[in-house]
């Protein structure tokens, strides 16, 4: 394994829940995220009667982990290859969040960056266009994307 070489984060799209076979598409980030957040949550159901001041918390489930990333796309060519920002945004959405008619849902995803490997699905993206050419074309975009960890049924049942 090479050390010292910059490894860019990439997202691979699969049509199978177990991520078998080859990815149908890949989105490679222009710049690695400065940071990301990981949320872990346990869901409880309170069973509280009328007039009670407290209640037991009955375990219900463990929520899928969520991951939030902020990606920058830069079409100025100053910090990397010159790209068409609008096309890169569309490619990101094609890979992550748009419906694939063959499987009737968005793709199953693998987010890969260094030692981080997340199997998951796309939840949402807020896209903020920040810099524009004189004719109004976006030159920079910030994508705040959220993904949920996912586990194929066979593994989920085995772990439960």
JSON list of C-alpha atoms in Angstrom, two decimals, residues 42-160:
[
{"chain": "A", "resi": 42, "resn": "UNK", "atom": "CA", "xyz": [-31.44, 4.29, 19.76]},
{"chain": "A", "resi": 43, "resn": "UNK", "atom": "CA", "xyz": [-35.22, 4.51, 19.65]},
{"chain": "A", "resi": 44, "resn": "UNK", "atom": "CA", "xyz": [-37.29, 4.01, 22.81]},
{"chain": "A", "resi": 45, "resn": "UNK", "atom": "CA", "xyz": [-41.01, 4.06, 23.40]},
{"chain": "A", "resi": 46, "resn": "UNK", "atom": "CA", "xyz": [-42.21, 5.77, 26.53]},
{"chain": "A", "resi": 47, "resn": "UNK", "atom": "CA", "xyz": [-45.14, 4.13, 28.29]},
{"chain": "A", "resi": 48, "resn": "UNK", "atom": "CA", "xyz": [-46.41, 6.87, 30.54]},
{"chain": "A", "resi": 49, "resn": "UNK", "atom": "CA", "xyz": [-49.83, 7.01, 32.09]},
{"chain": "A", "resi": 50, "resn": "UNK", "atom": "CA", "xyz": [-51.85, 10.14, 32.60]},
{"chain": "A", "resi": 51, "resn": "UNK", "atom": "CA", "xyz": [-50.51, 12.13, 35.54]},
{"chain": "A", "resi": 52, "resn": "UNK", "atom": "CA", "xyz": [-47.22, 10.20, 35.80]},
{"chain": "A", "resi": 53, "resn": "UNK", "atom": "CA", "xyz": [-44.09, 12.29, 36.27]},
{"chain": "A", "resi": 54, "resn": "UNK", "atom": "CA", "xyz": [-41.74, 9.84, 34.56]},
{"chain": "A", "resi": 55, "resn": "UNK", "atom": "CA", "xyz": [-41.89, 6.71, 32.46]},
{"chain": "A", "resi": 56, "resn": "UNK", "atom": "CA", "xyz": [-39.81, 3.68, 31.66]},
{"chain": "A", "resi": 57, "resn": "UNK", "atom": "CA", "xyz": [-38.05, 3.80, 28.34]},
{"chain": "A", "resi": 58, "resn": "UNK", "atom": "CA", "xyz": [-38.81, 0.56, 26.50]},
{"chain": "A", "resi": 59, "resn": "UNK", "atom": "CA", "xyz": [-36.26, -0.33, 23.84]},
{"chain": "A", "resi": 60, "resn": "UNK", "atom": "CA", "xyz": [-37.78, -0.28, 20.36]},
{"chain": "A", "resi": 61, "resn": "UNK", "atom": "CA", "xyz": [-34.93, -0.36, 17.82]},
{"chain": "A", "resi": 62, "resn": "UNK", "atom": "CA", "xyz": [-31.50, 0.86, 16.84]},
{"chain": "A", "resi": 63, "resn": "UNK", "atom": "CA", "xyz": [-31.81, 3.43, 14.09]},
{"chain": "A", "resi": 64, "resn": "UNK", "atom": "CA", "xyz": [-29.56, 3.20, 11.01]},
{"chain": "A", "resi": 65, "resn": "UNK", "atom": "CA", "xyz": [-26.45, 5.30, 11.45]},
{"chain": "A", "resi": 66, "resn": "UNK", "atom": "CA", "xyz": [-26.50, 8.52, 9.45]},
{"chain": "A", "resi": 67, "resn": "UNK", "atom": "CA", "xyz": [-23.53, 10.25, 7.86]},
{"chain": "A", "resi": 68, "resn": "UNK", "atom": "CA", "xyz": [-23.42, 13.89, 6.77]},
{"chain": "A", "resi": 69, "resn": "UNK", "atom": "CA", "xyz": [-20.78, 15.21, 4.38]},
{"chain": "A", "resi": 70, "resn": "UNK", "atom": "CA", "xyz": [-20.13, 18.58, 2.76]},
{"chain": "A", "resi": 71, "resn": "UNK", "atom": "CA", "xyz": [-18.63, 18.38, -0.73]},
{"chain": "A", "resi": 72, "resn": "UNK", "atom": "CA", "xyz": [-17.25, 21.26, -2.78]},
{"chain": "A", "resi": 73, "resn": "UNK", "atom": "CA", "xyz": [-17.40, 21.35, -6.59]},
{"chain": "A", "resi": 74, "resn": "UNK", "atom": "CA", "xyz": [-15.24, 24.00, -8.22]},
{"chain": "A", "resi": 75, "resn": "UNK", "atom": "CA", "xyz": [-15.50, 24.84, -11.91]},
{"chain": "A", "resi": 76, "resn": "UNK", "atom": "CA", "xyz": [-13.03, 27.72, -11.96]},
{"chain": "A", "resi": 77, "resn": "UNK", "atom": "CA", "xyz": [-10.04, 25.49, -12.69]},
{"chain": "A", "resi": 78, "resn": "UNK", "atom": "CA", "xyz": [-8.01, 27.29, -10.01]},
{"chain": "A", "resi": 79, "resn": "UNK", "atom": "CA", "xyz": [-7.71, 24.35, -7.59]},
{"chain": "A", "resi": 80, "resn": "UNK", "atom": "CA", "xyz": [-8.01, 21.41, -9.96]},
{"chain": "A", "resi": 81, "resn": "UNK", "atom": "CA", "xyz": [-9.38, 20.39, -13.31]},
{"chain": "A", "resi": 82, "resn": "UNK", "atom": "CA", "xyz": [-11.97, 22.71, -14.80]},
{"chain": "A", "resi": 83, "resn": "UNK", "atom": "CA", "xyz": [-15.40, 21.07, -14.70]},
{"chain": "A", "resi": 84, "resn": "UNK", "atom": "CA", "xyz": [-18.93, 22.09, -15.59]},
{"chain": "A", "resi": 85, "resn": "UNK", "atom": "CA", "xyz": [-20.44, 22.41, -12.12]},
{"chain": "A", "resi": 86, "resn": "UNK", "atom": "CA", "xyz": [-24.07, 21.87, -13.17]},
{"chain": "A", "resi": 87, "resn": "UNK", "atom": "CA", "xyz": [-23.08, 18.61, -14.95]},
{"chain": "A", "resi": 88, "resn": "UNK", "atom": "CA", "xyz": [-21.12, 17.42, -11.89]},
{"chain": "A", "resi": 89, "resn": "UNK", "atom": "CA", "xyz": [-24.12, 18.09, -9.63]},
{"chain": "A", "resi": 90, "resn": "UNK", "atom": "CA", "xyz": [-26.34, 16.09, -12.00]},
{"chain": "A", "resi": 91, "resn": "UNK", "atom": "CA", "xyz": [-23.80, 13.24, -12.07]},
{"chain": "A", "resi": 92, "resn": "UNK", "atom": "CA", "xyz": [-23.72, 13.21, -8.25]},
{"chain": "A", "resi": 93, "resn": "UNK", "atom": "CA", "xyz": [-27.52, 12.95, -8.15]},
{"chain": "A", "resi": 94, "resn": "UNK", "atom": "CA", "xyz": [-27.57, 10.26, -10.86]},
{"chain": "A", "resi": 95, "resn": "UNK", "atom": "CA", "xyz": [-25.12, 8.14, -8.87]},
{"chain": "A", "resi": 96, "resn": "UNK", "atom": "CA", "xyz": [-26.66, 8.67, -5.45]},
{"chain": "A", "resi": 97, "resn": "UNK", "atom": "CA", "xyz": [-30.28, 9.72, -5.35]},
{"chain": "A", "resi": 98, "resn": "UNK", "atom": "CA", "xyz": [-32.17, 9.33, -8.58]},
{"chain": "A", "resi": 99, "resn": "UNK", "atom": "CA", "xyz": [-34.50, 6.44, -9.29]},
{"chain": "A", "resi": 100, "resn": "UNK", "atom": "CA", "xyz": [-32.97, 3.62, -11.33]},
{"chain": "A", "resi": 101, "resn": "UNK", "atom": "CA", "xyz": [-35.84, 2.21, -13.42]},
{"chain": "A", "resi": 102, "resn": "UNK", "atom": "CA", "xyz": [-34.25, -1.24, -13.55]},
{"chain": "A", "resi": 103, "resn": "UNK", "atom": "CA", "xyz": [-34.40, -1.69, -9.76]},
{"chain": "A", "resi": 104, "resn": "UNK", "atom": "CA", "xyz": [-37.26, 0.78, -9.11]},
{"chain": "A", "resi": 105, "resn": "UNK", "atom": "CA", "xyz": [-35.32, 2.71, -6.47]},
{"chain": "A", "resi": 106, "resn": "UNK", "atom": "CA", "xyz": [-32.10, 4.72, -6.03]},
{"chain": "A", "resi": 107, "resn": "UNK", "atom": "CA", "xyz": [-28.83, 2.79, -5.99]},
{"chain": "A", "resi": 108, "resn": "UNK", "atom": "CA", "xyz": [-27.25, 0.98, -3.07]},
{"chain": "A", "resi": 109, "resn": "UNK", "atom": "CA", "xyz": [-24.07, 2.89, -2.27]},
{"chain": "A", "resi": 110, "resn": "UNK", "atom": "CA", "xyz": [-20.55, 2.29, -1.06]},
{"chain": "A", "resi": 111, "resn": "UNK", "atom": "CA", "xyz": [-18.84, 5.41, 0.29]},
{"chain": "A", "resi": 112, "resn": "UNK", "atom": "CA", "xyz": [-15.12, 4.85, 0.29]},
{"chain": "A", "resi": 113, "resn": "UNK", "atom": "CA", "xyz": [-12.39, 7.08, 1.66]},
{"chain": "A", "resi": 114, "resn": "UNK", "atom": "CA", "xyz": [-9.15, 5.76, 3.12]},
{"chain": "A", "resi": 115, "resn": "UNK", "atom": "CA", "xyz": [-10.12, 3.27, 5.82]},
{"chain": "A", "resi": 116, "resn": "UNK", "atom": "CA", "xyz": [-13.77, 4.40, 5.82]},
{"chain": "A", "resi": 117, "resn": "UNK", "atom": "CA", "xyz": [-16.13, 2.09, 3.95]},
{"chain": "A", "resi": 118, "resn": "UNK", "atom": "CA", "xyz": [-19.83, 2.79, 4.42]},
{"chain": "A", "resi": 119, "resn": "UNK", "atom": "CA", "xyz": [-22.61, 0.67, 2.91]},
{"chain": "A", "resi": 120, "resn": "UNK", "atom": "CA", "xyz": [-25.65, 2.85, 2.70]},
{"chain": "A", "resi": 121, "resn": "UNK", "atom": "CA", "xyz": [-28.28, 4.77, 0.84]},
{"chain": "A", "resi": 122, "resn": "UNK", "atom": "CA", "xyz": [-28.76, 8.41, -0.09]},
{"chain": "A", "resi": 123, "resn": "UNK", "atom": "CA", "xyz": [-31.12, 10.40, 2.13]},
{"chain": "A", "resi": 124, "resn": "UNK", "atom": "CA", "xyz": [-30.89, 14.02, 1.01]},
{"chain": "A", "resi": 125, "resn": "UNK", "atom": "CA", "xyz": [-28.76, 16.82, -0.41]},
{"chain": "A", "resi": 126, "resn": "UNK", "atom": "CA", "xyz": [-28.83, 20.58, -0.04]},
{"chain": "A", "resi": 127, "resn": "UNK", "atom": "CA", "xyz": [-27.05, 22.14, -3.00]},
{"chain": "A", "resi": 128, "resn": "UNK", "atom": "CA", "xyz": [-25.84, 25.71, -2.62]},
{"chain": "A", "resi": 129, "resn": "UNK", "atom": "CA", "xyz": [-24.46, 27.41, -5.76]},
{"chain": "A", "resi": 130, "resn": "UNK", "atom": "CA", "xyz": [-21.94, 30.05, -4.68]},
{"chain": "A", "resi": 131, "resn": "UNK", "atom": "CA", "xyz": [-20.05, 31.60, -7.59]},
{"chain": "A", "resi": 132, "resn": "UNK", "atom": "CA", "xyz": [-21.27, 32.39, -11.09]},
{"chain": "A", "resi": 133, "resn": "UNK", "atom": "CA", "xyz": [-19.83, 33.25, -14.48]},
{"chain": "A", "resi": 134, "resn": "UNK", "atom": "CA", "xyz": [-20.93, 36.54, -16.10]},
{"chain": "A", "resi": 135, "resn": "UNK", "atom": "CA", "xyz": [-23.63, 34.63, -18.02]},
{"chain": "A", "resi": 136, "resn": "UNK", "atom": "CA", "xyz": [-25.05, 33.11, -14.81]},
{"chain": "A", "resi": 137, "resn": "UNK", "atom": "CA", "xyz": [-23.61, 29.57, -15.01]},
{"chain": "A", "resi": 138, "resn": "UNK", "atom": "CA", "xyz": [-22.61, 28.18, -11.62]},
{"chain": "A", "resi": 139, "resn": "UNK", "atom": "CA", "xyz": [-18.84, 27.96, -11.07]},
{"chain": "A", "resi": 140, "resn": "UNK", "atom": "CA", "xyz": [-18.89, 26.59, -7.54]},
{"chain": "A", "resi": 141, "resn": "UNK", "atom": "CA", "xyz": [-21.31, 24.46, -5.54]},
{"chain": "A", "resi": 142, "resn": "UNK", "atom": "CA", "xyz": [-21.43, 23.18, -2.00]},
{"chain": "A", "resi": 143, "resn": "UNK", "atom": "CA", "xyz": [-23.35, 19.93, -1.51]},
{"chain": "A", "resi": 144, "resn": "UNK", "atom": "CA", "xyz": [-24.43, 18.98, 1.99]},
{"chain": "A", "resi": 145, "resn": "UNK", "atom": "CA", "xyz": [-25.36, 15.33, 1.59]},
{"chain": "A", "resi": 146, "resn": "UNK", "atom": "CA", "xyz": [-26.81, 12.87, 4.06]},
{"chain": "A", "resi": 147, "resn": "UNK", "atom": "CA", "xyz": [-26.57, 9.08, 3.84]},
{"chain": "A", "resi": 148, "resn": "UNK", "atom": "CA", "xyz": [-28.04, 6.31, 5.99]},
{"chain": "A", "resi": 149, "resn": "UNK", "atom": "CA", "xyz": [-26.14, 3.16, 6.75]},
{"chain": "A", "resi": 150, "resn": "UNK", "atom": "CA", "xyz": [-27.82, 0.08, 5.35]},
{"chain": "A", "resi": 151, "resn": "UNK", "atom": "CA", "xyz": [-27.44, -3.62, 5.98]},
{"chain": "A", "resi": 152, "resn": "UNK", "atom": "CA", "xyz": [-28.69, -6.36, 3.66]},
{"chain": "A", "resi": 153, "resn": "UNK", "atom": "CA", "xyz": [-31.48, -8.50, 5.15]},
{"chain": "A", "resi": 154, "resn": "UNK", "atom": "CA", "xyz": [-29.45, -11.71, 5.47]},
{"chain": "A", "resi": 155, "resn": "UNK", "atom": "CA", "xyz": [-26.77, -10.00, 7.56]},
{"chain": "A", "resi": 156, "resn": "UNK", "atom": "CA", "xyz": [-29.32, -8.03, 9.60]},
{"chain": "A", "resi": 157, "resn": "UNK", "atom": "CA", "xyz": [-31.22, -11.20, 10.51]},
{"chain": "A", "resi": 158, "resn": "UNK", "atom": "CA", "xyz": [-27.98, -13.04, 11.37]},
{"chain": "A", "resi": 159, "resn": "UNK", "atom": "CA", "xyz": [-26.84, -10.24, 13.68]},
{"chain": "A", "resi": 160, "resn": "UNK", "atom": "CA", "xyz": [-30.22, -9.91, 15.36]}
]
